[in-house]
């Protein structure tokens, strides 16, 4: 029968919703188990004379496992939000007949996995929403897709159980935790504009990277709710993931094989993720609705844009695989969690609490989406971060013992990391505030205490497999502790504040080498383990390591993890020296300042000694890995703190300090002019090490490092121009020193550091030299570097905007 002669069925007409007019039953009635009674148009009635068009209908028997939602829930779970009218209203047009690439060679290239593993043997109906695919109606309406087999999950009793508890203690805790970071002033259009990502001034009030006057210091209380709405819109329009457009936004795959491997995302696992995530989303929406009523002194937010429009439909398995691969490339090497070099989501979910495991997986997927410039990927990441933030606090309120649960602590670690580098003010402000909370949870969990390995009592009479599993559990514990130390160190560096951890409190053994950690078999692990423990030594704790280092004992053979750990107390030392020096200058305490300068020389000596140990490590290694390159970037950024005080540089850049006063200050322009050669060298080394890292492996804060380099070189050039050169040799006769080409111990670099006579020169990606003639040339050069190195995340793009605005404000 021609459905063109029909209008909406009786049930859809009464509900005033879109009807696809399918026979014998429309999709909505099929899903809601209603009796579908099609109605003919008035014109067809007239053509049929006195006969009324009454096609036969029959009851549709649905599977008994299909969940029946209780009428007490005020949540509409139909897929009305997926119809053609709704998708047409979105900013991104829906392109029909787009398909994800099915060529195995293309997929292997995109995800960098060997084709013989069968990792991507995914039926085409699982990765395409093209018209005519099984379980997908031709008009885009998805009643219950076949490959979304979710019938085994009870939405009524499991996913939406939190809706039965509108007065749980968490809402009270939310008022205390979240409202601390929300301004209670009424919402205005200026607030909305201040949080609009399209505005160049939108995010100037970040907790870091503040080189321009801020446009607004207030947080828009609605922005978190907006993230949820954008997430729903993105997930309900699956066409954004379907086609070649999505893959054009991915960073190029590095040459060579990656160490980490991501097991394929099975459809059954994806279904479980969607089922549990639906409850997380519902709870997050409920919390934002209550917060909107409680944070405005009785003035409520406008009502939300409708109820939840449908099921929490995650992207297709292949797209999830892409996000997880990006996580494995850019996060897992620096904050390791998975042994054997394999990320197995199935094993993760089966080994731990389902809700915590799903939270962890969602945060991993959010990390993968952060670095993709596709707008929908950013909506996906921001929405997931917000859902996970609220869900963590919800779970902690209901069970305080989870505060020492390793999986929960891992979720908190990834949340802070993702939020801090998301490039959105809402998430960055909250992560900066909540970092202290989560580091306190780690301290109070007892994880920092000294522990003796249980392998010593088992190693003689136990099989390799059992020993391997015990060792993995211990190492996961140790790596979680020092991942928190690493994250706290990075954020403290960029926020210019004191690290949360005291090196003397780190009594937990430091992690063993990555080669043992990534061993794929018990036999391989046993050989590597025996070789590393042949001398009877055991991994040192952070406190033991630093004690030996300060006592100048023999610590030449350190692992990359231990080398990275040694930088943390040096960073803390420099922070206190800089803060104390600026305070003593303001109070004219010359005696105290003289003592602090002596201590500053001691800090520089310790940095030189660290570099000597690193050179010893490099001589034992074949080449630098991505993690050791990252460690070297941190070393040079910390070294910049030994010759600069970055908060003052940003205050000068924003115009909050008088330029002449700063340039004549002994701790400002005079100091920077004297130390300019060191600033050039350390800045060049940061650029050099980032260039040695593939774009797909750089940490998410890499653009923030170039931001600090840009401002340090800017103020060094400004100070040198004011106080004049330190050599009588004409500029045309000065030797050109390639600061970002040679290593720090290259003869020309060492000669320049001992006697700063030469012209610092930088280079573009094609090797052509760049001579920085003015102070803003240094800023513009870093802008070019950011673009040449392929910015991808919102953080990267916003830092380019900030530096461009700074260069425009300070141009000569």
mmCIF file of N, CA and C in Angstrom, residues 79 82 100 122-129 134-136 142 144-153 155 158-159 234-242 263-280 311-324 344-347 349-350 354 357-359 361-362 365 380 384:
data_model
loop_
_atom_site.group_PDB
_atom_site.id
_atom_site.type_symbol
_atom_site.label_atom_id
_atom_site.label_comp_id
_atom_site.label_asym_id
_atom_site.label_seq_id
_atom_site.Cartn_x
_atom_site.Cartn_y
_atom_site.Cartn_z
ATOM 1 N N UNK A 79 12.599 7.500 19.846
ATOM 2 C CA UNK A 79 13.664 8.038 19.015
ATOM 3 C C UNK A 79 13.144 9.170 18.132
ATOM 4 N N UNK A 82 15.431 11.552 16.298
ATOM 5 C CA UNK A 82 16.280 11.116 15.200
ATOM 6 C C UNK A 82 15.608 11.283 13.852
ATOM 7 N N UNK A 100 31.664 4.423 6.212
ATOM 8 C CA UNK A 100 33.029 4.343 6.727
ATOM 9 C C UNK A 100 33.868 3.476 5.802
ATOM 10 N N UNK A 122 34.793 -6.259 11.111
ATOM 11 C CA UNK A 122 33.489 -5.792 11.570
ATOM 12 C C UNK A 122 32.525 -5.845 10.405
ATOM 13 N N UNK A 123 31.384 -6.515 10.540
ATOM 14 C CA UNK A 123 30.402 -6.530 9.470
ATOM 15 C C UNK A 123 30.006 -5.117 9.088
ATOM 16 N N UNK A 124 29.739 -4.924 7.802
ATOM 17 C CA UNK A 124 29.454 -3.587 7.323
ATOM 18 C C UNK A 124 28.216 -2.990 7.955
ATOM 19 N N UNK A 125 27.251 -3.839 8.349
ATOM 20 C CA UNK A 125 26.053 -3.263 8.941
ATOM 21 C C UNK A 125 26.307 -2.691 10.319
ATOM 22 N N UNK A 126 27.457 -3.019 10.902
ATOM 23 C CA UNK A 126 27.784 -2.480 12.222
ATOM 24 C C UNK A 126 28.449 -1.131 12.144
ATOM 25 N N UNK A 127 28.932 -0.748 10.974
ATOM 26 C CA UNK A 127 29.678 0.502 10.885
ATOM 27 C C UNK A 127 29.071 1.461 9.881
ATOM 28 N N UNK A 128 27.850 1.246 9.448
ATOM 29 C CA UNK A 128 27.250 2.140 8.480
ATOM 30 C C UNK A 128 25.796 2.378 8.819
ATOM 31 N N UNK A 129 25.361 3.597 8.641
ATOM 32 C CA UNK A 129 23.952 3.929 8.789
ATOM 33 C C UNK A 129 23.360 4.302 7.441
ATOM 34 N N UNK A 134 20.489 -3.228 7.697
ATOM 35 C CA UNK A 134 19.603 -3.931 8.613
ATOM 36 C C UNK A 134 19.335 -3.113 9.864
ATOM 37 N N UNK A 135 18.078 -3.028 10.239
ATOM 38 C CA UNK A 135 17.696 -2.360 11.467
ATOM 39 C C UNK A 135 17.614 -0.856 11.364
ATOM 40 N N UNK A 136 17.804 -0.298 10.160
ATOM 41 C CA UNK A 136 17.756 1.150 9.999
ATOM 42 C C UNK A 136 16.707 1.494 8.962
ATOM 43 N N UNK A 142 15.382 5.224 13.785
ATOM 44 C CA UNK A 142 15.964 3.978 14.285
ATOM 45 C C UNK A 142 15.100 3.440 15.409
ATOM 46 N N UNK A 144 14.828 0.267 16.791
ATOM 47 C CA UNK A 144 15.665 -0.538 17.685
ATOM 48 C C UNK A 144 16.661 -1.288 16.821
ATOM 49 N N UNK A 145 17.791 -0.688 16.514
ATOM 50 C CA UNK A 145 18.720 -1.272 15.560
ATOM 51 C C UNK A 145 19.130 -2.685 15.952
ATOM 52 N N UNK A 146 19.269 -3.505 14.933
ATOM 53 C CA UNK A 146 19.617 -4.905 15.177
ATOM 54 C C UNK A 146 20.981 -5.025 15.840
ATOM 55 N N UNK A 147 21.965 -4.210 15.386
ATOM 56 C CA UNK A 147 23.310 -4.352 15.929
ATOM 57 C C UNK A 147 23.478 -3.641 17.256
ATOM 58 N N UNK A 148 22.417 -3.016 17.769
ATOM 59 C CA UNK A 148 22.505 -2.386 19.078
ATOM 60 C C UNK A 148 21.953 -3.314 20.148
ATOM 61 N N UNK A 149 21.956 -4.590 19.933
ATOM 62 C CA UNK A 149 21.309 -5.579 20.787
ATOM 63 C C UNK A 149 21.376 -5.212 22.262
ATOM 64 N N UNK A 150 20.419 -4.420 22.710
ATOM 65 C CA UNK A 150 20.400 -3.927 24.090
ATOM 66 C C UNK A 150 19.254 -4.549 24.872
ATOM 67 N N UNK A 151 18.636 -5.570 24.335
ATOM 68 C CA UNK A 151 17.440 -6.107 24.981
ATOM 69 C C UNK A 151 17.749 -6.846 26.261
ATOM 70 N N UNK A 152 19.022 -7.176 26.480
ATOM 71 C CA UNK A 152 19.360 -7.930 27.684
ATOM 72 C C UNK A 152 19.599 -7.034 28.886
ATOM 73 N N UNK A 153 19.453 -5.704 28.717
ATOM 74 C CA UNK A 153 19.705 -4.794 29.816
ATOM 75 C C UNK A 153 18.405 -4.132 30.245
ATOM 76 N N UNK A 155 16.630 -1.357 31.433
ATOM 77 C CA UNK A 155 16.745 0.075 31.630
ATOM 78 C C UNK A 155 15.912 0.532 32.810
ATOM 79 N N UNK A 158 17.924 -0.799 36.067
ATOM 80 C CA UNK A 158 19.368 -0.607 36.217
ATOM 81 C C UNK A 158 19.806 0.787 35.797
ATOM 82 N N UNK A 159 19.621 1.087 34.519
ATOM 83 C CA UNK A 159 20.182 2.337 34.016
ATOM 84 C C UNK A 159 19.508 3.559 34.598
ATOM 85 N N UNK A 234 24.803 15.201 19.175
ATOM 86 C CA UNK A 234 25.849 14.524 18.403
ATOM 87 C C UNK A 234 25.618 13.023 18.358
ATOM 88 N N UNK A 235 25.287 12.420 19.501
ATOM 89 C CA UNK A 235 25.094 10.979 19.538
ATOM 90 C C UNK A 235 23.841 10.552 18.785
ATOM 91 N N UNK A 236 22.828 11.394 18.771
ATOM 92 C CA UNK A 236 21.595 11.041 18.073
ATOM 93 C C UNK A 236 21.716 11.178 16.561
ATOM 94 N N UNK A 237 22.717 11.883 16.098
ATOM 95 C CA UNK A 237 22.954 12.017 14.656
ATOM 96 C C UNK A 237 24.191 11.200 14.298
ATOM 97 N N UNK A 238 23.993 9.903 14.076
ATOM 98 C CA UNK A 238 25.129 9.018 13.833
ATOM 99 C C UNK A 238 25.821 9.277 12.502
ATOM 100 N N UNK A 239 25.207 10.083 11.640
ATOM 101 C CA UNK A 239 25.816 10.343 10.334
ATOM 102 C C UNK A 239 27.117 11.124 10.448
ATOM 103 N N UNK A 240 27.345 11.789 11.596
ATOM 104 C CA UNK A 240 28.587 12.556 11.725
ATOM 105 C C UNK A 240 29.811 11.644 11.744
ATOM 106 N N UNK A 241 29.602 10.385 12.111
ATOM 107 C CA UNK A 241 30.732 9.447 12.148
ATOM 108 C C UNK A 241 30.810 8.616 10.875
ATOM 109 N N UNK A 242 29.833 8.758 9.975
ATOM 110 C CA UNK A 242 29.692 7.860 8.836
ATOM 111 C C UNK A 242 30.244 8.526 7.592
ATOM 112 N N UNK A 263 42.439 -3.773 21.687
ATOM 113 C CA UNK A 263 41.590 -4.861 21.213
ATOM 114 C C UNK A 263 40.309 -4.291 20.623
ATOM 115 N N UNK A 264 39.713 -4.973 19.656
ATOM 116 C CA UNK A 264 38.520 -4.445 18.993
ATOM 117 C C UNK A 264 37.357 -4.271 19.963
ATOM 118 N N UNK A 265 36.539 -3.279 19.685
ATOM 119 C CA UNK A 265 35.354 -3.009 20.489
ATOM 120 C C UNK A 265 34.226 -3.904 19.989
ATOM 121 N N UNK A 266 33.824 -4.859 20.787
ATOM 122 C CA UNK A 266 32.753 -5.769 20.412
ATOM 123 C C UNK A 266 31.396 -5.082 20.560
ATOM 124 N N UNK A 267 30.440 -5.507 19.734
ATOM 125 C CA UNK A 267 29.103 -4.913 19.791
ATOM 126 C C UNK A 267 28.448 -5.132 21.150
ATOM 127 N N UNK A 268 28.662 -6.308 21.743
ATOM 128 C CA UNK A 268 28.047 -6.589 23.043
ATOM 129 C C UNK A 268 28.605 -5.657 24.112
ATOM 130 N N UNK A 269 29.915 -5.360 24.047
ATOM 131 C CA UNK A 269 30.502 -4.431 25.004
ATOM 132 C C UNK A 269 29.966 -3.025 24.777
ATOM 133 N N UNK A 270 29.841 -2.641 23.526
ATOM 134 C CA UNK A 270 29.299 -1.321 23.213
ATOM 135 C C UNK A 270 27.874 -1.179 23.743
ATOM 136 N N UNK A 271 27.093 -2.233 23.648
ATOM 137 C CA UNK A 271 25.732 -2.205 24.174
ATOM 138 C C UNK A 271 25.730 -1.992 25.690
ATOM 139 N N UNK A 272 26.635 -2.680 26.365
ATOM 140 C CA UNK A 272 26.717 -2.518 27.820
ATOM 141 C C UNK A 272 27.142 -1.097 28.181
ATOM 142 N N UNK A 273 28.072 -0.545 27.426
ATOM 143 C CA UNK A 273 28.483 0.834 27.666
ATOM 144 C C UNK A 273 27.305 1.784 27.505
ATOM 145 N N UNK A 274 26.509 1.568 26.460
ATOM 146 C CA UNK A 274 25.372 2.454 26.228
ATOM 147 C C UNK A 274 24.329 2.312 27.331
ATOM 148 N N UNK A 275 24.085 1.086 27.779
ATOM 149 C CA UNK A 275 23.056 0.858 28.794
ATOM 150 C C UNK A 275 23.408 1.564 30.096
ATOM 151 N N UNK A 276 24.641 1.418 30.549
ATOM 152 C CA UNK A 276 25.049 2.036 31.809
ATOM 153 C C UNK A 276 25.233 3.535 31.640
ATOM 154 N N UNK A 277 25.732 3.948 30.476
ATOM 155 C CA UNK A 277 25.939 5.377 30.239
ATOM 156 C C UNK A 277 24.619 6.129 30.193
ATOM 157 N N UNK A 278 23.547 5.457 29.784
ATOM 158 C CA UNK A 278 22.243 6.120 29.780
ATOM 159 C C UNK A 278 21.860 6.598 31.177
ATOM 160 N N UNK A 279 22.126 5.758 32.174
ATOM 161 C CA UNK A 279 21.848 6.168 33.544
ATOM 162 C C UNK A 279 22.726 7.318 33.984
ATOM 163 N N UNK A 280 24.014 7.316 33.566
ATOM 164 C CA UNK A 280 24.900 8.428 33.897
ATOM 165 C C UNK A 280 24.379 9.741 33.313
ATOM 166 N N UNK A 311 17.939 6.838 23.327
ATOM 167 C CA UNK A 311 18.973 6.075 23.988
ATOM 168 C C UNK A 311 20.334 6.735 23.797
ATOM 169 N N UNK A 312 21.212 6.446 24.719
ATOM 170 C CA UNK A 312 22.588 6.948 24.667
ATOM 171 C C UNK A 312 23.324 6.097 23.621
ATOM 172 N N UNK A 313 23.316 6.547 22.382
ATOM 173 C CA UNK A 313 23.867 5.759 21.281
ATOM 174 C C UNK A 313 25.308 6.191 21.049
ATOM 175 N N UNK A 314 26.236 5.365 21.410
ATOM 176 C CA UNK A 314 27.646 5.666 21.195
ATOM 177 C C UNK A 314 27.983 5.581 19.705
ATOM 178 N N UNK A 315 29.090 6.201 19.296
ATOM 179 C CA UNK A 315 29.510 6.068 17.898
ATOM 180 C C UNK A 315 29.735 4.607 17.531
ATOM 181 N N UNK A 316 29.791 4.295 16.228
ATOM 182 C CA UNK A 316 30.015 2.905 15.796
ATOM 183 C C UNK A 316 31.308 2.329 16.370
ATOM 184 N N UNK A 317 31.425 1.015 16.413
ATOM 185 C CA UNK A 317 32.622 0.388 16.998
ATOM 186 C C UNK A 317 33.932 0.881 16.402
ATOM 187 N N UNK A 318 33.961 1.093 15.089
ATOM 188 C CA UNK A 318 35.214 1.528 14.470
ATOM 189 C C UNK A 318 35.613 2.920 14.943
ATOM 190 N N UNK A 319 34.639 3.810 15.120
ATOM 191 C CA UNK A 319 34.940 5.162 15.602
ATOM 192 C C UNK A 319 35.419 5.107 17.050
ATOM 193 N N UNK A 320 34.764 4.297 17.876
ATOM 194 C CA UNK A 320 35.248 4.107 19.244
ATOM 195 C C UNK A 320 36.668 3.581 19.244
ATOM 196 N N UNK A 321 36.955 2.685 18.289
ATOM 197 C CA UNK A 321 38.309 2.145 18.180
ATOM 198 C C UNK A 321 39.314 3.253 17.882
ATOM 199 N N UNK A 322 38.913 4.197 17.029
ATOM 200 C CA UNK A 322 39.791 5.335 16.713
ATOM 201 C C UNK A 322 40.059 6.170 17.957
ATOM 202 N N UNK A 323 39.006 6.460 18.722
ATOM 203 C CA UNK A 323 39.170 7.252 19.940
ATOM 204 C C UNK A 323 40.084 6.537 20.930
ATOM 205 N N UNK A 324 39.918 5.246 21.079
ATOM 206 C CA UNK A 324 40.740 4.492 22.027
ATOM 207 C C UNK A 324 42.184 4.409 21.548
ATOM 208 N N UNK A 344 42.541 -3.968 26.805
ATOM 209 C CA UNK A 344 41.413 -4.882 26.654
ATOM 210 C C UNK A 344 40.242 -4.359 27.468
ATOM 211 N N UNK A 345 39.244 -3.808 26.787
ATOM 212 C CA UNK A 345 38.080 -3.272 27.491
ATOM 213 C C UNK A 345 37.236 -4.379 28.101
ATOM 214 N N UNK A 346 37.143 -5.498 27.406
ATOM 215 C CA UNK A 346 36.350 -6.620 27.924
ATOM 216 C C UNK A 346 36.914 -7.111 29.249
ATOM 217 N N UNK A 347 38.215 -7.271 29.308
ATOM 218 C CA UNK A 347 38.846 -7.710 30.552
ATOM 219 C C UNK A 347 38.666 -6.664 31.647
ATOM 220 N N UNK A 349 36.121 -4.538 32.059
ATOM 221 C CA UNK A 349 34.747 -4.563 32.565
ATOM 222 C C UNK A 349 34.494 -5.812 33.389
ATOM 223 N N UNK A 350 35.056 -6.933 32.972
ATOM 224 C CA UNK A 350 34.818 -8.190 33.685
ATOM 225 C C UNK A 350 35.594 -8.289 34.989
ATOM 226 N N UNK A 354 31.222 -2.731 37.183
ATOM 227 C CA UNK A 354 30.817 -2.318 35.848
ATOM 228 C C UNK A 354 30.709 -0.807 35.719
ATOM 229 N N UNK A 357 34.115 0.779 35.658
ATOM 230 C CA UNK A 357 34.800 0.433 34.418
ATOM 231 C C UNK A 357 34.254 1.225 33.243
ATOM 232 N N UNK A 358 32.934 1.388 33.202
ATOM 233 C CA UNK A 358 32.332 2.164 32.116
ATOM 234 C C UNK A 358 32.759 3.620 32.203
ATOM 235 N N UNK A 359 32.810 4.176 33.408
ATOM 236 C CA UNK A 359 33.306 5.542 33.573
ATOM 237 C C UNK A 359 34.722 5.676 33.016
ATOM 238 N N UNK A 361 36.187 3.831 30.733
ATOM 239 C CA UNK A 361 36.187 3.698 29.272
ATOM 240 C C UNK A 361 35.666 4.972 28.615
ATOM 241 N N UNK A 362 34.632 5.580 29.185
ATOM 242 C CA UNK A 362 34.114 6.830 28.631
ATOM 243 C C UNK A 362 35.170 7.928 28.678
ATOM 244 N N UNK A 365 37.648 7.299 25.933
ATOM 245 C CA UNK A 365 37.093 7.729 24.643
ATOM 246 C C UNK A 365 37.091 9.252 24.535
ATOM 247 N N UNK A 380 31.375 15.632 21.778
ATOM 248 C CA UNK A 380 31.410 14.296 22.374
ATOM 249 C C UNK A 380 32.319 14.297 23.597
ATOM 250 N N UNK A 384 31.036 14.000 27.585
ATOM 251 C CA UNK A 384 31.457 12.837 28.375
ATOM 252 C C UNK A 384 32.223 13.261 29.619
#
